[in-house]
Amino acid sequence: MKRKILSVFLTGFMAVSLLAGCANGGGNQGSTEKQGAEAANTKGGKVTLKVWTEENTFEATNQMIESFKEQYKGQADFEITLEKNSDADTRDNVLADVHNAADVFAMADDQVAPLAAAGALYPVPNVDEVKAENVEGSVDSATIDDVLYAYPMTADNGYFLYYNKKYYKNSDVATLDKVLKVAADNGKKFSMDWSSGWYLYSFFGCTGLDFGINDDSVTNHCDWNAKEGDIKGVDIAQAMLDISASPAFMNAADADFVSVMKDGSVIAGVSGVWNSAALKQSLGNDLGAVKLPTYTVAGKQVQMASFSGYKLFGVNAYSKNPEWAAKLADWLTNEQNQTLRFEMNGQGPSNIKAADSDKIKTDVAIQAVMAQSEFGKLQRVGNSYWDACSSYGQVMAFGNPDHIQLQKIMDELVKGITKSVAG
């Protein structure tokens, strides 16, 4: 699934020593000599491991776990359990009780830094292999101070435009104006989640206005209320009000996107690859996907931006079996299993060879997120961003019902985004 909003920032961590990895080699299928060397460090006894991942990936992950057991059969007596955990909640859940957290857990890339700072991540032992096998951006996203702390799993954690080809020609989806017009002309809807700052960034990212996290890794800087320049803060606010005034606009949670596309009430909307498999099943060859369109702001057509990122598997530094946990994380992210993850869940690989397959080159959702990545930015934000954007997005979606001056709205948005409060 997508990277969801994290609303709690845990502070005041006690400094703990990072556990250095001592295993050599990874879980990828390799030579007999390599596997034999690994076995010397890990052979014997019962090995109990717990894995956290999204529930909708259980079927694929169980297959990967079974193939892992087969690969290392005879080297240990494995007892591996799979538990449901939202990727967005991994940081909070690990740090809430690191000793009872999973040995191996899926997470979004923006969680690496706080987990590493808290000493909760076991560094990747087979660094050179992982770097060679995965795209550079995914490795960079898992690296802090030249230490690789997690195994890249996907390179698709972004969003783009889905549409129903029964209603839209290719040229129709280039601009949001036309997307809305076609939907309105057909009595249908365009859907986007304006309660989420993850999606709202799309209206600001390519406007020339500034936003990002400060060096303290807690607070943000932001000038989205700018009163000067080609595009001012109030211009974006007005553009969003114009969009929400369209009879075709629907502010809807991403969790509802598949159902409204399936029942035909929505014929275009913004979401990501986590919904790809279900949408393909529902719409078949009528499913289209492209980069986000341009939108009208201050009389100009401006490309909609996006947050982008990667999904990773991390290993708990407090695992009782860290070497085997690292092997399992490596196995869950190897070429074979990234391919399986794509085939079963529609997730785009970070593994270079897996991403080069013909199936992935012709997958509309993967190609759309790749095209949008040119206009994407890694999500690195302080948590005050999320609530401020949610409040702002709701006001815009409902058409500014209290008729608040737009400059005041933008000033309040920036004040909320930049407030000096950890949380």
Tab-separated table of N, CA, C and O in Angstrom, residues 11-128:
chain	number	residue	atom	x	y	z
A	11	THR	N	10.046	10.902	20.653
A	11	THR	CA	11.255	11.642	20.971
A	11	THR	C	11.872	11.129	22.262
A	11	THR	O	11.291	10.331	22.992
A	12	GLY	N	13.054	11.632	22.549
A	12	GLY	CA	13.728	11.296	23.804
A	12	GLY	C	14.254	9.890	23.847
A	12	GLY	O	14.268	9.254	24.891
A	13	PHE	N	14.703	9.363	22.683
A	13	PHE	CA	15.219	8.003	22.658
A	13	PHE	C	16.545	7.930	23.429
A	13	PHE	O	17.376	8.827	23.354
A	14	MET	N	16.727	6.863	24.177
A	14	MET	CA	18.037	6.617	24.782
A	14	MET	C	18.977	6.170	23.675
A	14	MET	O	18.618	5.388	22.806
A	15	ALA	N	20.180	6.656	23.690
A	15	ALA	CA	21.159	6.250	22.683
A	15	ALA	C	21.568	4.813	22.957
A	15	ALA	O	21.890	4.447	24.080
A	16	VAL	N	21.563	4.023	21.910
A	16	VAL	CA	22.005	2.638	22.044
A	16	VAL	C	22.992	2.332	20.940
A	16	VAL	O	22.971	2.961	19.889
A	17	SER	N	23.854	1.390	21.186
A	17	SER	CA	24.859	1.037	20.192
A	17	SER	C	24.233	0.256	19.074
A	17	SER	O	23.424	-0.633	19.297
A	18	LEU	N	24.598	0.612	17.854
A	18	LEU	CA	24.105	-0.136	16.707
A	18	LEU	C	24.833	-1.473	16.650
A	18	LEU	O	26.048	-1.551	16.835
A	19	LEU	N	24.069	-2.493	16.385
A	19	LEU	CA	24.672	-3.823	16.317
A	19	LEU	C	25.281	-4.028	14.948
A	19	LEU	O	24.616	-3.860	13.944
A	20	ALA	N	26.540	-4.343	14.908
A	20	ALA	CA	27.210	-4.527	13.621
A	20	ALA	C	26.871	-5.894	13.061
A	20	ALA	O	26.792	-6.881	13.774
A	21	GLY	N	26.652	-5.944	11.745
A	21	GLY	CA	26.350	-7.221	11.105
A	21	GLY	C	27.603	-8.058	10.984
A	21	GLY	O	28.681	-7.558	10.666
A	22	CYS	N	27.479	-9.352	11.222
A	22	CYS	CA	28.643	-10.220	11.112
A	22	CYS	C	28.410	-11.359	10.139
A	22	CYS	O	29.291	-12.169	9.914
A	23	ALA	N	27.180	-11.403	9.555
A	23	ALA	CA	26.957	-12.444	8.567
A	23	ALA	C	27.537	-11.995	7.247
A	23	ALA	O	27.570	-10.818	6.943
A	24	ASN	N	27.976	-12.887	6.431
A	24	ASN	CA	28.525	-12.566	5.116
A	24	ASN	C	27.721	-13.301	4.079
A	24	ASN	O	27.623	-14.499	4.095
A	25	GLY	N	27.125	-12.538	3.162
A	25	GLY	CA	26.306	-13.180	2.144
A	25	GLY	C	24.868	-12.897	2.391
A	25	GLY	O	24.476	-12.379	3.406
A	26	GLY	N	23.999	-13.245	1.426
A	26	GLY	CA	22.588	-12.924	1.546
A	26	GLY	C	21.726	-14.080	1.179
A	26	GLY	O	22.183	-15.176	0.919
A	27	GLY	N	20.426	-13.836	1.131
A	27	GLY	CA	19.462	-14.876	0.856
A	27	GLY	C	19.242	-15.145	-0.602
A	27	GLY	O	18.498	-16.030	-0.963
A	28	ASN	N	19.851	-14.367	-1.523
A	28	ASN	CA	19.649	-14.624	-2.932
A	28	ASN	C	20.244	-15.960	-3.308
A	28	ASN	O	21.266	-16.398	-2.770
A	29	GLN	N	19.631	-16.619	-4.292
A	29	GLN	CA	20.149	-17.884	-4.747
A	29	GLN	C	21.536	-17.644	-5.327
A	29	GLN	O	21.737	-16.821	-6.195
A	30	GLY	N	22.511	-18.330	-4.863
A	30	GLY	CA	23.875	-18.112	-5.321
A	30	GLY	C	24.597	-19.428	-5.435
A	30	GLY	O	24.016	-20.498	-5.540
A	31	SER	N	25.898	-19.355	-5.419
A	31	SER	CA	26.702	-20.547	-5.618
A	31	SER	C	26.651	-21.449	-4.393
A	31	SER	O	26.375	-21.014	-3.275
A	32	THR	N	26.976	-22.721	-4.609
A	32	THR	CA	27.021	-23.682	-3.509
A	32	THR	C	28.080	-23.278	-2.500
A	32	THR	O	27.900	-23.396	-1.287
A	33	GLU	N	29.196	-22.729	-2.996
A	33	GLU	CA	30.284	-22.308	-2.110
A	33	GLU	C	29.817	-21.202	-1.185
A	33	GLU	O	30.084	-21.229	0.022
A	34	LYS	N	29.099	-20.231	-1.741
A	34	LYS	CA	28.610	-19.110	-0.928
A	34	LYS	C	27.630	-19.596	0.131
A	34	LYS	O	27.702	-19.215	1.295
A	35	GLN	N	26.688	-20.464	-0.275
A	35	GLN	CA	25.699	-20.955	0.666
A	35	GLN	C	26.356	-21.779	1.761
A	35	GLN	O	25.937	-21.735	2.923
A	36	GLY	N	27.418	-22.512	1.409
A	36	GLY	CA	28.120	-23.291	2.405
A	36	GLY	C	28.796	-22.422	3.439
A	36	GLY	O	28.794	-22.714	4.629
A	37	ALA	N	29.370	-21.303	2.970
A	37	ALA	CA	30.021	-20.367	3.893
A	37	ALA	C	29.012	-19.759	4.846
A	37	ALA	O	29.278	-19.566	6.030
A	38	GLU	N	27.828	-19.451	4.326
A	38	GLU	CA	26.776	-18.894	5.170
A	38	GLU	C	26.339	-19.893	6.220
A	38	GLU	O	26.104	-19.552	7.378
A	39	ALA	N	26.224	-21.160	5.796
A	39	ALA	CA	25.741	-22.191	6.703
A	39	ALA	C	26.664	-22.353	7.914
A	39	ALA	O	26.225	-22.662	9.014
A	40	ALA	N	27.959	-22.096	7.704
A	40	ALA	CA	28.908	-22.239	8.797
A	40	ALA	C	28.603	-21.289	9.944
A	40	ALA	O	28.901	-21.561	11.095
A	41	ASN	N	27.981	-20.153	9.621
A	41	ASN	CA	27.669	-19.164	10.639
A	41	ASN	C	26.291	-19.341	11.256
A	41	ASN	O	25.989	-18.732	12.281
A	42	THR	N	25.427	-20.116	10.608
A	42	THR	CA	24.036	-20.111	11.027
A	42	THR	C	23.449	-21.491	11.298
A	42	THR	O	22.302	-21.598	11.692
A	43	LYS	N	24.206	-22.548	11.097
A	43	LYS	CA	23.651	-23.895	11.148
A	43	LYS	C	23.276	-24.309	12.569
A	43	LYS	O	23.936	-23.978	13.528
A	44	GLY	N	22.177	-25.058	12.641
A	44	GLY	CA	21.849	-25.745	13.870
A	44	GLY	C	20.773	-25.103	14.702
A	44	GLY	O	20.658	-23.897	14.775
A	45	GLY	N	19.943	-25.976	15.307
A	45	GLY	CA	18.977	-25.512	16.278
A	45	GLY	C	17.720	-24.921	15.690
A	45	GLY	O	17.539	-24.804	14.486
A	46	LYS	N	16.835	-24.538	16.593
A	46	LYS	CA	15.560	-23.948	16.202
A	46	LYS	C	15.725	-22.453	15.994
A	46	LYS	O	16.332	-21.765	16.811
A	47	VAL	N	15.185	-21.945	14.900
A	47	VAL	CA	15.242	-20.520	14.589
A	47	VAL	C	13.814	-19.998	14.498
A	47	VAL	O	13.045	-20.391	13.627
A	48	THR	N	13.461	-19.115	15.422
A	48	THR	CA	12.124	-18.520	15.452
A	48	THR	C	12.209	-17.083	14.962
A	48	THR	O	12.998	-16.290	15.478
A	49	LEU	N	11.389	-16.773	13.954
A	49	LEU	CA	11.380	-15.432	13.375
A	49	LEU	C	9.948	-14.949	13.186
A	49	LEU	O	9.052	-15.736	12.871
A	50	LYS	N	9.752	-13.670	13.386
A	50	LYS	CA	8.446	-13.041	13.167
A	50	LYS	C	8.589	-11.989	12.077
A	50	LYS	O	9.522	-11.187	12.105
A	51	VAL	N	7.638	-11.985	11.143
A	51	VAL	CA	7.663	-11.048	10.013
A	51	VAL	C	6.419	-10.176	10.059
A	51	VAL	O	5.310	-10.671	10.241
A	52	TRP	N	6.599	-8.870	9.865
A	52	TRP	CA	5.486	-7.931	9.745
A	52	TRP	C	5.387	-7.434	8.315
A	52	TRP	O	6.382	-6.990	7.726
A	53	THR	N	4.173	-7.479	7.770
A	53	THR	CA	3.940	-6.898	6.452
A	53	THR	C	2.450	-6.611	6.294
A	53	THR	O	1.634	-7.002	7.132
A	54	GLU	N	2.100	-5.927	5.212
A	54	GLU	CA	0.701	-5.606	4.948
A	54	GLU	C	-0.106	-6.882	4.708
A	54	GLU	O	0.374	-7.825	4.077
A	55	GLU	N	-1.346	-6.891	5.184
A	55	GLU	CA	-2.170	-8.094	5.068
A	55	GLU	C	-2.418	-8.488	3.614
A	55	GLU	O	-2.483	-9.679	3.285
A	56	ASN	N	-2.526	-7.496	2.718
A	56	ASN	CA	-2.811	-7.831	1.325
A	56	ASN	C	-1.625	-8.460	0.601
A	56	ASN	O	-1.740	-8.846	-0.554
A	57	THR	N	-0.478	-8.587	1.285
A	57	THR	CA	0.685	-9.256	0.684
A	57	THR	C	0.939	-10.629	1.304
A	57	THR	O	1.940	-11.263	0.994
A	58	PHE	N	0.036	-11.070	2.170
A	58	PHE	CA	0.271	-12.324	2.898
A	58	PHE	C	0.462	-13.529	1.972
A	58	PHE	O	1.344	-14.355	2.203
A	59	GLU	N	-0.367	-13.648	0.958
A	59	GLU	CA	-0.278	-14.836	0.091
A	59	GLU	C	1.093	-14.922	-0.561
A	59	GLU	O	1.742	-15.981	-0.552
A	60	ALA	N	1.550	-13.805	-1.115
A	60	ALA	CA	2.866	-13.805	-1.759
A	60	ALA	C	3.978	-14.009	-0.731
A	60	ALA	O	4.921	-14.781	-0.963
A	61	THR	N	3.876	-13.343	0.414
A	61	THR	CA	4.925	-13.448	1.426
A	61	THR	C	5.019	-14.858	1.984
A	61	THR	O	6.122	-15.362	2.244
A	62	ASN	N	3.879	-15.527	2.164
A	62	ASN	CA	3.911	-16.919	2.626
A	62	ASN	C	4.637	-17.816	1.629
A	62	ASN	O	5.381	-18.721	2.026
A	63	GLN	N	4.428	-17.585	0.346
A	63	GLN	CA	5.146	-18.357	-0.669
A	63	GLN	C	6.653	-18.124	-0.561
A	63	GLN	O	7.459	-19.053	-0.687
A	64	MET	N	7.045	-16.885	-0.322
A	64	MET	CA	8.460	-16.555	-0.185
A	64	MET	C	9.068	-17.221	1.049
A	64	MET	O	10.199	-17.709	1.005
A	65	ILE	N	8.318	-17.227	2.130
A	65	ILE	CA	8.800	-17.861	3.359
A	65	ILE	C	8.987	-19.362	3.155
A	65	ILE	O	9.989	-19.952	3.595
A	66	GLU	N	8.044	-19.990	2.465
A	66	GLU	CA	8.168	-21.431	2.210
A	66	GLU	C	9.374	-21.733	1.328
A	66	GLU	O	10.082	-22.720	1.552
A	67	SER	N	9.639	-20.894	0.331
A	67	SER	CA	10.806	-21.130	-0.523
A	67	SER	C	12.103	-20.871	0.244
A	67	SER	O	13.126	-21.514	-0.013
A	68	PHE	N	12.065	-19.946	1.200
A	68	PHE	CA	13.226	-19.711	2.061
A	68	PHE	C	13.534	-20.954	2.895
A	68	PHE	O	14.692	-21.386	3.002
A	69	LYS	N	12.488	-21.530	3.491
A	69	LYS	CA	12.679	-22.751	4.285
A	69	LYS	C	13.258	-23.874	3.426
A	69	LYS	O	14.126	-24.638	3.878
A	70	GLU	N	12.772	-23.980	2.198
A	70	GLU	CA	13.274	-25.018	1.295
A	70	GLU	C	14.738	-24.767	0.932
A	70	GLU	O	15.542	-25.703	0.862
A	71	GLN	N	15.056	-23.498	0.680
A	71	GLN	CA	16.429	-23.139	0.306
A	71	GLN	C	17.423	-23.521	1.399
A	71	GLN	O	18.534	-23.973	1.129
A	72	TYR	N	17.033	-23.321	2.660
A	72	TYR	CA	17.946	-23.557	3.774
A	72	TYR	C	17.558	-24.792	4.598
A	72	TYR	O	17.934	-24.909	5.761
A	73	LYS	N	16.826	-25.689	3.978
A	73	LYS	CA	16.390	-26.909	4.647
A	73	LYS	C	17.596	-27.686	5.166
A	73	LYS	O	18.584	-27.876	4.459
A	74	GLY	N	17.494	-28.129	6.432
A	74	GLY	CA	18.577	-28.892	7.027
A	74	GLY	C	19.570	-28.043	7.787
A	74	GLY	O	20.368	-28.566	8.573
A	75	GLN	N	19.554	-26.733	7.571
A	75	GLN	CA	20.503	-25.856	8.261
A	75	GLN	C	19.952	-25.348	9.594
A	75	GLN	O	20.708	-24.905	10.450
A	76	ALA	N	18.623	-25.397	9.727
A	76	ALA	CA	17.991	-24.987	10.981
A	76	ALA	C	16.551	-25.476	10.971
A	76	ALA	O	15.991	-25.817	9.921
A	77	ASP	N	15.956	-25.498	12.147
A	77	ASP	CA	14.540	-25.835	12.284
A	77	ASP	C	13.782	-24.508	12.377
A	77	ASP	O	13.740	-23.872	13.422
A	78	PHE	N	13.176	-24.090	11.259
A	78	PHE	CA	12.576	-22.763	11.184
A	78	PHE	C	11.133	-22.739	11.686
A	78	PHE	O	10.329	-23.601	11.344
A	79	GLU	N	10.843	-21.740	12.491
A	79	GLU	CA	9.471	-21.430	12.881
A	79	GLU	C	9.253	-19.947	12.570
A	79	GLU	O	9.674	-19.070	13.334
A	80	ILE	N	8.624	-19.668	11.424
A	80	ILE	CA	8.467	-18.294	10.943
A	80	ILE	C	6.990	-17.939	10.926
A	80	ILE	O	6.187	-18.609	10.278
A	81	THR	N	6.630	-16.903	11.658
A	81	THR	CA	5.239	-16.458	11.710
A	81	THR	C	5.094	-15.128	10.980
A	81	THR	O	6.009	-14.300	10.967
A	82	LEU	N	3.928	-14.934	10.394
A	82	LEU	CA	3.628	-13.732	9.625
A	82	LEU	C	2.502	-12.978	10.320
A	82	LEU	O	1.451	-13.550	10.612
A	83	GLU	N	2.740	-11.693	10.606
A	83	GLU	CA	1.742	-10.884	11.295
A	83	GLU	C	1.416	-9.628	10.499
A	83	GLU	O	2.273	-9.064	9.822
A	84	LYS	N	0.162	-9.192	10.622
A	84	LYS	CA	-0.307	-8.002	9.911
A	84	LYS	C	0.233	-6.741	10.565
A	84	LYS	O	0.166	-6.565	11.770
A	85	ASN	N	0.761	-5.850	9.729
A	85	ASN	CA	1.229	-4.543	10.222
A	85	ASN	C	1.225	-3.571	9.052
A	85	ASN	O	1.734	-3.889	7.969
A	86	SER	N	0.654	-2.400	9.252
A	86	SER	CA	0.689	-1.377	8.224
A	86	SER	C	2.111	-0.862	8.062
A	86	SER	O	2.771	-0.518	9.046
A	87	ASP	N	2.587	-0.797	6.823
A	87	ASP	CA	3.929	-0.284	6.569
A	87	ASP	C	4.097	1.116	7.156
A	87	ASP	O	5.180	1.484	7.615
A	88	ALA	N	3.021	1.900	7.140
A	88	ALA	CA	3.081	3.264	7.647
A	88	ALA	C	3.277	3.325	9.153
A	88	ALA	O	3.764	4.319	9.688
A	89	ASP	N	2.925	2.249	9.855
A	89	ASP	CA	2.997	2.228	11.319
A	89	ASP	C	4.230	1.507	11.856
A	89	ASP	O	4.394	1.389	13.072
A	90	THR	N	5.083	1.034	10.975
A	90	THR	CA	6.214	0.215	11.412
A	90	THR	C	7.101	0.944	12.407
A	90	THR	O	7.456	0.403	13.463
A	91	ARG	N	7.484	2.168	12.092
A	91	ARG	CA	8.366	2.907	12.988
A	91	ARG	C	7.777	2.995	14.393
A	91	ARG	O	8.441	2.676	15.387
A	92	ASP	N	6.527	3.431	14.465
A	92	ASP	CA	5.899	3.603	15.770
A	92	ASP	C	5.801	2.279	16.516
A	92	ASP	O	6.066	2.207	17.718
A	93	ASN	N	5.417	1.231	15.804
A	93	ASN	CA	5.221	-0.059	16.460
A	93	ASN	C	6.531	-0.699	16.900
A	93	ASN	O	6.596	-1.350	17.956
A	94	VAL	N	7.577	-0.532	16.114
A	94	VAL	CA	8.886	-1.060	16.513
A	94	VAL	C	9.413	-0.320	17.734
A	94	VAL	O	9.840	-0.932	18.723
A	95	LEU	N	9.361	1.005	17.690
A	95	LEU	CA	9.942	1.786	18.781
A	95	LEU	C	9.101	1.743	20.054
A	95	LEU	O	9.615	2.006	21.141
A	96	ALA	N	7.839	1.394	19.917
A	96	ALA	CA	6.991	1.266	21.098
A	96	ALA	C	7.410	0.077	21.959
A	96	ALA	O	7.274	0.112	23.192
A	97	ASP	N	7.943	-0.968	21.320
A	97	ASP	CA	8.364	-2.170	22.070
A	97	ASP	C	9.330	-2.951	21.189
A	97	ASP	O	8.988	-3.985	20.618
A	98	VAL	N	10.534	-2.457	21.074
A	98	VAL	CA	11.496	-3.013	20.124
A	98	VAL	C	11.823	-4.473	20.433
A	98	VAL	O	12.078	-5.265	19.527
A	99	HIS	N	11.787	-4.867	21.699
A	99	HIS	CA	12.157	-6.237	22.059
A	99	HIS	C	11.099	-7.252	21.640
A	99	HIS	O	11.405	-8.435	21.474
A	100	ASN	N	9.863	-6.807	21.491
A	100	ASN	CA	8.799	-7.712	21.069
A	100	ASN	C	8.311	-7.428	19.653
A	100	ASN	O	7.341	-8.031	19.195
A	101	ALA	N	8.986	-6.531	18.977
A	101	ALA	CA	8.640	-6.245	17.586
A	101	ALA	C	9.101	-7.393	16.689
A	101	ALA	O	9.822	-8.300	17.136
A	102	ALA	N	8.686	-7.350	15.437
A	102	ALA	CA	9.077	-8.394	14.489
A	102	ALA	C	10.581	-8.410	14.281
A	102	ALA	O	11.276	-7.405	14.456
A	103	ASP	N	11.088	-9.573	13.866
A	103	ASP	CA	12.501	-9.688	13.505
A	103	ASP	C	12.760	-9.041	12.154
A	103	ASP	O	13.830	-8.475	11.918
A	104	VAL	N	11.766	-9.146	11.273
A	104	VAL	CA	11.862	-8.602	9.916
A	104	VAL	C	10.585	-7.825	9.646
A	104	VAL	O	9.490	-8.330	9.908
A	105	PHE	N	10.700	-6.604	9.135
A	105	PHE	CA	9.494	-5.792	8.929
A	105	PHE	C	9.591	-4.943	7.672
A	105	PHE	O	10.643	-4.426	7.319
A	106	ALA	N	8.446	-4.821	6.993
A	106	ALA	CA	8.346	-3.941	5.831
A	106	ALA	C	8.093	-2.521	6.300
A	106	ALA	O	7.443	-2.296	7.320
A	107	MET	N	8.597	-1.543	5.531
A	107	MET	CA	8.431	-0.146	5.911
A	107	MET	C	8.660	0.748	4.701
A	107	MET	O	9.241	0.324	3.699
A	108	ALA	N	8.203	1.993	4.809
A	108	ALA	CA	8.503	3.010	3.815
A	108	ALA	C	9.874	3.606	4.112
A	108	ALA	O	10.347	3.593	5.247
A	109	ASP	N	10.521	4.150	3.078
A	109	ASP	CA	11.914	4.564	3.224
A	109	ASP	C	12.116	5.719	4.201
A	109	ASP	O	13.198	5.878	4.764
A	110	ASP	N	11.091	6.539	4.437
A	110	ASP	CA	11.283	7.680	5.340
A	110	ASP	C	11.379	7.256	6.808
A	110	ASP	O	11.657	8.082	7.676
A	111	GLN	N	11.178	5.972	7.083
A	111	GLN	CA	11.273	5.481	8.460
A	111	GLN	C	12.673	4.991	8.822
A	111	GLN	O	12.944	4.689	9.983
A	112	VAL	N	13.557	4.928	7.832
A	112	VAL	CA	14.907	4.407	8.091
A	112	VAL	C	15.656	5.283	9.084
A	112	VAL	O	16.257	4.784	10.043
A	113	ALA	N	15.647	6.594	8.857
A	113	ALA	CA	16.438	7.492	9.710
A	113	ALA	C	16.047	7.420	11.182
A	113	ALA	O	16.929	7.250	12.044
A	114	PRO	N	14.764	7.542	11.542
A	114	PRO	CA	14.429	7.468	12.969
A	114	PRO	C	14.693	6.097	13.583
A	114	PRO	O	15.100	6.004	14.744
A	115	LEU	N	14.470	5.031	12.819
A	115	LEU	CA	14.742	3.697	13.348
A	115	LEU	C	16.241	3.482	13.550
A	115	LEU	O	16.672	2.898	14.553
A	116	ALA	N	17.042	3.972	12.600
A	116	ALA	CA	18.494	3.853	12.738
A	116	ALA	C	18.997	4.692	13.906
A	116	ALA	O	19.850	4.254	14.692
A	117	ALA	N	18.448	5.894	14.058
A	117	ALA	CA	18.866	6.774	15.153
A	117	ALA	C	18.564	6.156	16.505
A	117	ALA	O	19.288	6.384	17.487
A	118	ALA	N	17.504	5.364	16.573
A	118	ALA	CA	17.126	4.710	17.821
A	118	ALA	C	17.856	3.389	18.037
A	118	ALA	O	17.630	2.715	19.037
A	119	GLY	N	18.726	3.017	17.102
A	119	GLY	CA	19.467	1.770	17.247
A	119	GLY	C	18.632	0.536	17.020
A	119	GLY	O	18.969	-0.546	17.488
A	120	ALA	N	17.535	0.679	16.276
A	120	ALA	CA	16.599	-0.441	16.111
A	120	ALA	C	16.837	-1.251	14.846
A	120	ALA	O	16.186	-2.282	14.660
A	121	LEU	N	17.755	-0.823	13.995
A	121	LEU	CA	17.980	-1.525	12.730
A	121	LEU	C	19.334	-2.231	12.723
A	121	LEU	O	20.369	-1.652	13.083
A	122	TYR	N	19.318	-3.482	12.292
A	122	TYR	CA	20.525	-4.294	12.124
A	122	TYR	C	21.096	-3.988	10.741
A	122	TYR	O	20.434	-4.249	9.724
A	123	PRO	N	22.287	-3.426	10.631
A	123	PRO	CA	22.826	-3.049	9.320
A	123	PRO	C	22.930	-4.234	8.367
A	123	PRO	O	23.177	-5.368	8.781
A	124	VAL	N	22.728	-3.958	7.098
A	124	VAL	CA	22.784	-4.998	6.062
A	124	VAL	C	24.206	-5.552	5.975
A	124	VAL	O	25.162	-4.786	5.793
A	125	PRO	N	24.377	-6.867	6.100
A	125	PRO	CA	25.731	-7.437	6.055
A	125	PRO	C	26.311	-7.560	4.649
A	125	PRO	O	27.506	-7.371	4.455
A	126	ASN	N	25.464	-7.872	3.640
A	126	ASN	CA	25.952	-8.090	2.279
A	126	ASN	C	25.720	-6.838	1.428
A	126	ASN	O	24.978	-6.848	0.445
A	127	VAL	N	26.364	-5.759	1.830
A	127	VAL	CA	26.118	-4.449	1.232
A	127	VAL	C	26.410	-4.432	-0.260
A	127	VAL	O	25.607	-3.926	-1.063
A	128	ASP	N	27.547	-4.952	-0.677
A	128	ASP	CA	27.943	-4.867	-2.081
A	128	ASP	C	26.935	-5.568	-2.988
A	128	ASP	O	26.610	-5.072	-4.070
